[in-house]
Amino acid sequence: MTGTRILFALCLAVIVGGLGYFLVIGATYR
Amino acid sequence: MSDPDDRRRSRGLWRDNGLTLGFGCGFLLVLAGQALAGHAAFNEQLTVDGLQRIGLGAYLTSSDFAVDVTENWQSEFLQFTLYILGTVWLVQRGSPESKEVHKIGKETDREQRVGAHARKDSPRWAGTRDWRQKLYSRSLGLVMGLLFLLSWFAQSVCGTAAHNEQRLRQLQEPVGWGSYLASADFWNRTLQNWQSELLAVAAMVILSVYLRQRGSPESKPVGAPHASTGVEG
C-alpha cells in the first residue's frame, strides 16, 4: 500500500499546488 | 535476471493503481493539449485586436489560462461533493449509483463500523468515539468541498485579472474582485460548468437503471434486474 499512499499524497499535492500556482497568477494580475 | 518477487511487486503497483495512474496521466496529456489549443486561440484573438502575439510560457502564466483551468476544476469538485453528500439522503431505485432505498440517511454505527463496531482492520480514527470519528466520518465530503471552494475562489481571482485585462484592452475601467463576483462573466463561466455536471450525474444515475456495462463497478451486473438498487457489477 506504500505506492497507493504516495499516489494519494501526490494527487492532493498536484491539486493544491496547482490551485496555489493559479491563485498567485491571478493575484499578481498576470 | 531480476528477482521474481520484485517483478511481481512492481507489476502489482501498476496494476493495483491503474485507475488513478491512467486517469492521472490522461489529465496531464489533456491539460497539455488544452494549453496548446488555448495558446493558439488566445493569439488569434490578440491578432484580431491588433496586438502582439505572446509565447507559450507567457500564456501558461497568464490569468486567461488560469481561469479556464480553474473554472472546470471547481465544477468537477462540486459535482463530486454534491454526489458524495447527496447520495447520503437521496436514492434512485434501480441505480447502482444509489444505495438501497431503505438505507437513506447516515446509517447505524454497526453498518458503518464505527466506535464499538470498528473491526481490527478498520482505520484507527473509525474506532474512536470523539471528534476524530466525527471528522473522519466526514473527511471525503469535507476535502472535496474544500477543494471546490478553493478552486472556485481561484477562478474568481484569476477571472478578475483576465476580465480586467480584456477591459483595459478596450480602454475600460478595471473592476474589483467584489464587482467581478457580481458580473455576468463570472456567473456565465460558473453556471455553464455546473449545468453540465448536474446533467451528467442525473443521466448517469437514471441510465444505469436500465443500461449495463459488463465488468464495470459503475454498472449492475448485466443480468441484474432493473429494480435492484445499489448493486455493483
Coordinates of N, CA, C and O in Angstrom, one line a residue, chain B residues 52-189:
Chain B
Q52 N 0.4 42.3 -30.2 CA 1.4 41.4 -30.4 C 1.1 40.0 -29.8 O 0.5 39.9 -28.7
R53 N 1.5 38.9 -30.5 CA 1.3 37.6 -30.0 C 2.2 37.3 -28.9 O 3.2 37.9 -28.7
I54 N 1.8 36.4 -28.0 CA 2.6 36.0 -26.8 C 3.1 34.6 -27.0 O 2.5 33.8 -27.7
G55 N 4.2 34.3 -26.3 CA 4.8 32.9 -26.3 C 4.0 32.0 -25.4 O 3.2 32.4 -24.6
L56 N 4.3 30.7 -25.5 CA 3.6 29.7 -24.7 C 3.8 29.8 -23.2 O 2.9 29.7 -22.4
G57 N 5.1 30.2 -22.9 CA 5.4 30.4 -21.5 C 4.6 31.5 -20.9 O 4.1 31.4 -19.7
A58 N 4.5 32.6 -21.6 CA 3.7 33.7 -21.1 C 2.2 33.4 -21.0 O 1.5 33.8 -20.0
Y59 N 1.7 32.5 -21.9 CA 0.3 32.1 -21.8 C 0.1 31.2 -20.6 O -0.9 31.3 -19.9
L60 N 1.1 30.3 -20.3 CA 0.9 29.4 -19.2 C 0.9 30.1 -17.9 O 0.5 29.6 -16.9
T61 N 1.5 31.3 -17.8 CA 1.5 32.1 -16.6 C 0.5 33.2 -16.7 O 0.6 34.2 -15.9
S62 N -0.5 33.1 -17.6 CA -1.5 34.2 -17.7 C -2.8 33.8 -17.0 O -3.1 32.6 -16.8
S63 N -3.5 34.8 -16.6 CA -4.7 34.6 -15.9 C -5.8 34.0 -16.8 O -6.7 33.4 -16.4
D64 N -5.6 34.2 -18.1 CA -6.6 33.6 -19.1 C -6.5 32.1 -19.0 O -7.5 31.4 -19.0
F65 N -5.3 31.6 -19.0 CA -5.1 30.1 -18.9 C -5.6 29.6 -17.5 O -6.4 28.7 -17.4
A66 N -5.2 30.4 -16.5 CA -5.6 30.0 -15.1 C -7.1 30.0 -14.9 O -7.6 29.0 -14.3
V67 N -7.8 30.9 -15.5 CA -9.3 30.9 -15.2 C -10.0 29.8 -16.0 O -10.9 29.2 -15.5
D68 N -9.4 29.5 -17.2 CA -10.0 28.4 -18.0 C -9.9 27.1 -17.3 O -10.7 26.2 -17.3
V69 N -8.7 26.9 -16.6 CA -8.5 25.6 -15.9 C -9.3 25.6 -14.6 O -10.0 24.6 -14.4
T70 N -9.3 26.6 -13.8 CA -9.9 26.6 -12.5 C -11.4 26.5 -12.6 O -12.1 26.0 -11.8
E71 N -12.0 27.1 -13.6 CA -13.5 27.1 -13.7 C -14.0 25.7 -14.0 O -15.0 25.3 -13.6
N72 N -13.1 24.9 -14.7 CA -13.5 23.5 -14.9 C -13.2 22.6 -13.6 O -14.0 21.8 -13.3
W73 N -12.1 22.9 -13.0 CA -11.8 22.2 -11.7 C -12.9 22.4 -10.7 O -13.4 21.4 -10.1
Q74 N -13.3 23.6 -10.5 CA -14.3 23.8 -9.4 C -15.6 23.1 -9.7 O -16.2 22.5 -8.8
S75 N -16.0 23.0 -10.9 CA -17.3 22.3 -11.2 C -17.2 20.8 -11.0 O -18.1 20.2 -10.6
E76 N -16.0 20.3 -11.3 CA -15.8 18.8 -11.1 C -15.8 18.5 -9.6 O -16.4 17.5 -9.2
F77 N -15.1 19.3 -8.8 CA -15.1 19.1 -7.4 C -16.5 19.3 -6.8 O -16.9 18.6 -5.8
L78 N -17.2 20.3 -7.3 CA -18.6 20.5 -6.8 C -19.4 19.3 -7.2 O -20.2 18.8 -6.3
Q79 N -19.3 18.8 -8.4 CA -20.0 17.6 -8.8 C -19.8 16.4 -7.8 O -20.8 15.8 -7.3
F80 N -18.6 16.2 -7.4 CA -18.3 15.0 -6.5 C -18.7 15.4 -5.1 O -19.2 14.5 -4.4
T81 N -18.6 16.6 -4.7 CA -19.1 17.0 -3.4 C -20.6 16.7 -3.2 O -21.0 16.1 -2.3
L82 N -21.3 17.2 -4.2 CA -22.8 17.1 -4.2 C -23.1 15.6 -4.3 O -24.1 15.2 -3.6
Y83 N -22.4 14.9 -5.1 CA -22.7 13.5 -5.3 C -22.4 12.7 -4.0 O -23.3 11.9 -3.5
I84 N -21.3 13.0 -3.3 CA -21.0 12.3 -2.1 C -22.0 12.6 -1.0 O -22.5 11.7 -0.3
L85 N -22.4 13.9 -0.9 CA -23.3 14.3 0.2 C -24.8 14.0 -0.2 O -25.5 13.5 0.6
G86 N -25.1 14.2 -1.5 CA -26.5 14.0 -1.9 C -26.9 12.5 -1.8 O -28.0 12.2 -1.5
T87 N -25.9 11.6 -2.1 CA -26.3 10.2 -2.1 C -26.5 9.6 -0.6 O -26.9 8.5 -0.5
V88 N -26.2 10.4 0.4 CA -26.5 10.0 1.8 C -28.0 10.1 2.0 O -28.6 9.2 2.6
W89 N -28.6 11.1 1.4 CA -30.0 11.3 1.7 C -31.0 11.1 0.5 O -32.2 10.9 0.6
L90 N -30.4 11.1 -0.7 CA -31.3 10.9 -1.9 C -30.9 9.5 -2.5 O -29.7 9.2 -2.6
V91 N -31.9 8.8 -3.0 CA -31.7 7.5 -3.6 C -32.4 7.4 -5.0 O -33.3 8.2 -5.2
Q92 N -32.0 6.5 -5.8 CA -32.7 6.2 -7.0 C -32.9 4.7 -7.1 O -32.0 3.9 -7.2
R93 N -34.2 4.3 -7.0 CA -34.5 2.9 -7.1 C -34.0 2.3 -8.4 O -34.2 2.9 -9.4
G94 N -33.2 1.2 -8.3 CA -32.8 0.6 -9.5 C -31.4 1.0 -10.0 O -30.8 0.4 -10.9
S95 N -30.8 2.0 -9.3 CA -29.5 2.5 -9.8 C -28.3 2.0 -9.0 O -28.4 2.0 -7.8
P96 N -27.3 1.5 -9.7 CA -26.1 1.0 -8.9 C -25.3 2.2 -8.3 O -24.5 2.0 -7.5
E97 N -25.7 3.4 -8.8 CA -25.0 4.6 -8.2 C -25.6 5.0 -6.9 O -25.1 5.9 -6.1
S98 N -26.8 4.4 -6.6 CA -27.5 4.8 -5.3 C -27.4 3.6 -4.3 O -27.1 2.5 -4.7
K99 N -27.5 4.0 -3.1 CA -27.6 2.9 -2.1 C -29.0 2.4 -2.0 O -29.9 3.0 -2.6
E100 N -29.2 1.3 -1.3 CA -30.5 0.7 -1.2 C -31.5 1.7 -0.6 O -31.1 2.4 0.3
V101 N -32.7 1.6 -1.1 CA -33.7 2.6 -0.7 C -34.0 2.7 0.8 O -34.1 3.8 1.4
H102 N -33.9 1.6 1.5 CA -34.2 1.6 3.0 C -33.0 2.1 3.8 O -33.1 2.3 5.0
K103 N -31.9 2.4 3.1 CA -30.7 2.9 3.8 C -30.5 4.4 3.9 O -29.4 4.9 4.2
I104 N -31.5 5.1 3.5 CA -31.5 6.6 3.4 C -30.9 7.1 4.8 O -31.4 6.7 5.8
G105 N -30.0 8.1 4.7 CA -29.5 8.7 5.9 C -28.1 8.2 6.2 O -27.4 7.6 5.4
K106 N -27.6 8.5 7.5 CA -26.2 8.3 7.8 C -26.0 6.8 8.3 O -24.8 6.5 8.5
E107 N -27.0 6.0 8.4 CA -26.9 4.6 8.8 C -26.4 4.5 10.2 O -25.9 5.4 10.8
T108 N -26.5 3.2 10.7 CA -26.2 3.0 12.1 C -24.7 2.8 12.3 O -23.9 2.6 11.3
D109 N -24.2 2.9 13.5 CA -22.8 2.7 13.8 C -22.3 1.3 13.4 O -21.2 1.1 13.0
R110 N -23.2 0.4 13.6 CA -22.9 -1.0 13.2 C -22.7 -1.1 11.7 O -21.7 -1.7 11.3
E111 N -23.6 -0.6 10.9 CA -23.4 -0.6 9.5 C -22.2 0.1 9.0 O -21.5 -0.3 8.1
Q112 N -21.8 1.2 9.7 CA -20.7 2.0 9.3 C -19.4 1.5 10.0 O -18.3 2.1 9.8
R113 N -19.5 0.6 10.9 CA -18.3 0.0 11.6 C -17.5 1.1 12.3 O -16.3 1.2 12.1
V114 N -18.2 1.9 13.1 CA -17.5 2.9 13.9 C -17.7 2.7 15.4 O -18.6 2.0 15.8
G115 N -16.9 3.4 16.2 CA -17.0 3.3 17.6 C -16.7 1.8 18.0 O -15.8 1.2 17.6
A116 N -17.7 1.3 18.8 CA -17.6 -0.1 19.4 C -17.6 -1.1 18.2 O -17.3 -2.3 18.4
H117 N -18.2 -0.7 17.1 CA -18.4 -1.7 16.0 C -17.2 -1.7 15.0 O -17.2 -2.4 14.0
A118 N -16.2 -0.9 15.3 CA -15.0 -0.9 14.4 C -14.3 -2.3 14.6 O -14.3 -2.9 15.6
R119 N -13.7 -2.7 13.4 CA -13.0 -4.0 13.4 C -11.5 -3.8 13.5 O -11.0 -2.7 13.5
K120 N -10.8 -4.9 13.6 CA -9.4 -4.9 13.8 C -8.7 -4.1 12.6 O -7.7 -3.4 12.8
D121 N -9.2 -4.3 11.4 CA -8.6 -3.7 10.2 C -9.3 -2.4 9.9 O -9.0 -1.8 8.8
S122 N -10.1 -1.8 10.7 CA -10.7 -0.5 10.4 C -9.7 0.6 10.6 O -8.8 0.4 11.4
P123 N -9.8 1.7 9.9 CA -8.9 2.8 10.1 C -9.0 3.2 11.6 O -10.1 3.2 12.2
R124 N -7.9 3.7 12.1 CA -7.8 3.9 13.6 C -8.8 4.9 14.1 O -9.5 4.7 15.1
W125 N -9.0 6.0 13.3 CA -10.0 7.0 13.8 C -11.4 6.6 13.8 O -12.3 7.2 14.4
A126 N -11.7 5.5 13.0 CA -13.1 5.0 13.0 C -13.4 4.3 14.3 O -14.6 4.3 14.7
G127 N -12.4 3.8 15.0 CA -12.7 3.1 16.3 C -12.7 4.1 17.5 O -13.0 3.7 18.6
T128 N -12.5 5.4 17.3 CA -12.5 6.3 18.4 C -14.0 6.8 18.6 O -14.9 6.5 17.7
R129 N -14.2 7.4 19.7 CA -15.6 7.9 20.0 C -15.7 9.4 20.2 O -16.7 9.9 20.8
D130 N -14.7 10.1 19.8 CA -14.7 11.5 20.0 C -14.7 12.3 18.6 O -15.1 11.7 17.6
W131 N -14.2 13.5 18.6 CA -14.2 14.3 17.4 C -13.5 13.7 16.2 O -13.8 14.0 15.1
R132 N -12.5 12.8 16.6 CA -11.8 12.2 15.5 C -12.7 11.3 14.6 O -12.6 11.3 13.4
Q133 N -13.6 10.6 15.2 CA -14.5 9.7 14.5 C -15.5 10.6 13.6 O -15.7 10.3 12.5
K134 N -15.9 11.7 14.3 CA -16.8 12.7 13.6 C -16.1 13.2 12.3 O -16.7 13.3 11.2
L135 N -14.9 13.7 12.5 CA -14.1 14.3 11.4 C -13.8 13.2 10.3 O -14.0 13.5 9.2
Y136 N -13.4 12.1 10.8 CA -13.0 11.1 9.8 C -14.3 10.6 9.0 O -14.2 10.3 7.8
S137 N -15.4 10.6 9.7 CA -16.7 10.1 9.0 C -17.1 11.1 8.0 O -18.0 10.8 7.1
R138 N -16.6 12.3 8.0 CA -17.0 13.3 7.0 C -15.8 13.7 6.1 O -15.9 14.7 5.4
S139 N -14.7 13.1 6.2 CA -13.5 13.6 5.6 C -13.5 13.6 4.1 O -13.0 14.6 3.5
L140 N -14.2 12.7 3.4 CA -14.2 12.7 1.9 C -15.0 13.9 1.4 O -14.6 14.6 0.6
G141 N -16.2 14.1 2.0 CA -17.0 15.2 1.6 C -16.4 16.6 1.9 O -16.4 17.5 1.2
L142 N -15.7 16.6 3.1 CA -15.1 17.8 3.6 C -13.9 18.2 2.6 O -13.8 19.4 2.2
V143 N -13.1 17.3 2.3 CA -11.9 17.6 1.4 C -12.4 17.9 0.0 O -11.9 18.9 -0.5
M144 N -13.4 17.2 -0.5 CA -13.9 17.6 -1.9 C -14.5 18.9 -1.8 O -14.3 19.7 -2.7
G145 N -15.3 19.2 -0.7 CA -15.9 20.5 -0.6 C -14.9 21.6 -0.5 O -15.0 22.7 -1.1
L146 N -13.8 21.4 0.3 CA -12.8 22.4 0.4 C -12.1 22.7 -0.9 O -11.8 23.8 -1.3
L147 N -11.8 21.6 -1.7 CA -11.2 21.7 -3.0 C -12.1 22.5 -3.9 O -11.6 23.3 -4.7
F148 N -13.4 22.3 -3.8 CA -14.4 23.0 -4.7 C -14.3 24.5 -4.3 O -14.1 25.4 -5.2
L149 N -14.3 24.8 -3.0 CA -14.3 26.2 -2.6 C -13.0 26.9 -3.0 O -13.0 28.0 -3.5
L150 N -11.9 26.2 -2.8 CA -10.6 26.7 -3.2 C -10.5 27.0 -4.7 O -10.0 28.0 -5.1
S151 N -11.0 26.0 -5.5 CA -10.9 26.2 -7.0 C -11.8 27.3 -7.4 O -11.5 28.1 -8.3
W152 N -13.0 27.4 -6.8 CA -14.0 28.5 -7.2 C -13.4 29.8 -6.8 O -13.5 30.8 -7.6
F153 N -12.7 29.9 -5.6 CA -12.1 31.2 -5.2 C -11.0 31.5 -6.2 O -10.8 32.6 -6.7
A154 N -10.2 30.5 -6.6 CA -9.1 30.7 -7.6 C -9.7 31.2 -8.9 O -9.1 32.1 -9.6
Q155 N -10.8 30.6 -9.3 CA -11.5 31.0 -10.6 C -11.9 32.5 -10.5 O -11.7 33.2 -11.4
S156 N -12.4 32.9 -9.3 CA -12.8 34.3 -9.2 C -11.6 35.3 -9.2 O -11.7 36.3 -9.8
V157 N -10.5 34.9 -8.6 CA -9.3 35.7 -8.6 C -8.7 35.8 -10.0 O -8.4 36.9 -10.5
C158 N -8.6 34.7 -10.6 CA -8.0 34.7 -12.0 C -8.9 35.3 -13.0 O -8.5 36.0 -13.9
G159 N -10.2 35.1 -12.8 CA -11.2 35.6 -13.7 C -11.2 37.2 -13.6 O -11.4 37.8 -14.6
T160 N -11.0 37.7 -12.4 CA -11.0 39.2 -12.2 C -9.8 39.7 -13.1 O -10.0 40.7 -13.8
A161 N -8.6 39.1 -12.9 CA -7.5 39.5 -13.7 C -7.7 39.4 -15.2 O -7.4 40.4 -15.9
A162 N -8.2 38.3 -15.6 CA -8.4 38.1 -17.1 C -9.5 39.0 -17.6 O -9.3 39.6 -18.7
H163 N -10.5 39.2 -16.8 CA -11.6 40.1 -17.2 C -11.1 41.6 -17.4 O -11.4 42.3 -18.3
N164 N -10.3 42.0 -16.4 CA -9.7 43.3 -16.4 C -8.7 43.5 -17.5 O -8.7 44.6 -18.1
E165 N -8.0 42.5 -17.9 CA -7.0 42.6 -19.0 C -7.8 42.9 -20.2 O -7.4 43.8 -21.0
Q166 N -8.9 42.2 -20.4 CA -9.8 42.5 -21.6 C -10.4 43.9 -21.6 O -10.4 44.6 -22.6
R167 N -10.8 44.3 -20.4 CA -11.4 45.6 -20.2 C -10.4 46.7 -20.6 O -10.7 47.7 -21.2
L168 N -9.1 46.5 -20.1 CA -8.1 47.5 -20.3 C -7.8 47.6 -21.8 O -7.5 48.7 -22.4
R169 N -7.8 46.4 -22.5 CA -7.6 46.4 -24.0 C -8.6 47.2 -24.7 O -8.4 47.8 -25.7
Q170 N -9.9 47.3 -24.1 CA -10.9 48.0 -24.7 C -11.1 49.4 -24.1 O -12.1 50.1 -24.2
L171 N -10.0 49.8 -23.4 CA -9.9 51.2 -22.7 C -11.1 51.4 -21.7 O -11.7 52.5 -21.7
Q172 N -11.5 50.3 -21.0 CA -12.5 50.4 -20.0 C -11.8 50.3 -18.6 O -10.8 49.7 -18.5
E173 N -12.5 50.9 -17.6 CA -12.0 50.8 -16.2 C -11.9 49.4 -15.7 O -12.9 48.6 -15.9
P174 N -10.9 49.0 -15.0 CA -10.9 47.7 -14.4 C -11.9 47.6 -13.2 O -12.2 48.6 -12.6
V175 N -12.3 46.4 -12.9 CA -13.3 46.2 -11.8 C -12.6 45.5 -10.6 O -11.6 44.8 -10.8
G176 N -13.1 45.7 -9.4 CA -12.5 45.0 -8.3 C -13.1 43.6 -8.2 O -14.0 43.2 -8.9
W177 N -12.5 42.8 -7.2 CA -12.9 41.4 -7.1 C -14.4 41.3 -6.7 O -15.1 40.4 -7.3
G178 N -14.8 42.2 -5.8 CA -16.2 42.1 -5.4 C -17.2 42.4 -6.5 O -18.2 41.7 -6.7
S179 N -16.8 43.4 -7.4 CA -17.7 43.7 -8.5 C -17.6 42.5 -9.5 O -18.7 42.2 -10.1
Y180 N -16.5 41.9 -9.6 CA -16.4 40.8 -10.6 C -17.3 39.6 -10.2 O -17.9 38.9 -11.0
L181 N -17.4 39.4 -8.8 CA -18.2 38.3 -8.3 C -19.7 38.5 -8.7 O -20.5 37.6 -8.7
A182 N -20.1 39.8 -8.9 CA -21.5 40.0 -9.3 C -21.6 40.2 -10.8 O -22.6 40.6 -11.3
S183 N -20.5 39.9 -11.6 CA -20.5 40.2 -13.0 C -21.1 39.0 -13.8 O -21.1 37.8 -13.3
A184 N -21.6 39.3 -15.0 CA -22.1 38.3 -15.9 C -21.1 37.3 -16.3 O -21.3 36.1 -16.4
D185 N -19.8 37.8 -16.5 CA -18.7 36.9 -16.9 C -18.5 35.8 -15.9 O -18.4 34.6 -16.2
F186 N -18.4 36.2 -14.6 CA -18.2 35.2 -13.5 C -19.3 34.1 -13.5 O -19.0 32.9 -13.4
W187 N -20.5 34.6 -13.5 CA -21.6 33.6 -13.4 C -21.9 32.8 -14.7 O -22.3 31.7 -14.6
N188 N -21.5 33.4 -15.8 CA -21.6 32.7 -17.1 C -20.6 31.5 -17.1 O -20.9 30.4 -17.4
R189 N -19.4 31.8 -16.7 CA -18.3 30.8 -16.6 C -18.7 29.7 -15.5 O -18.5 28.5 -15.8

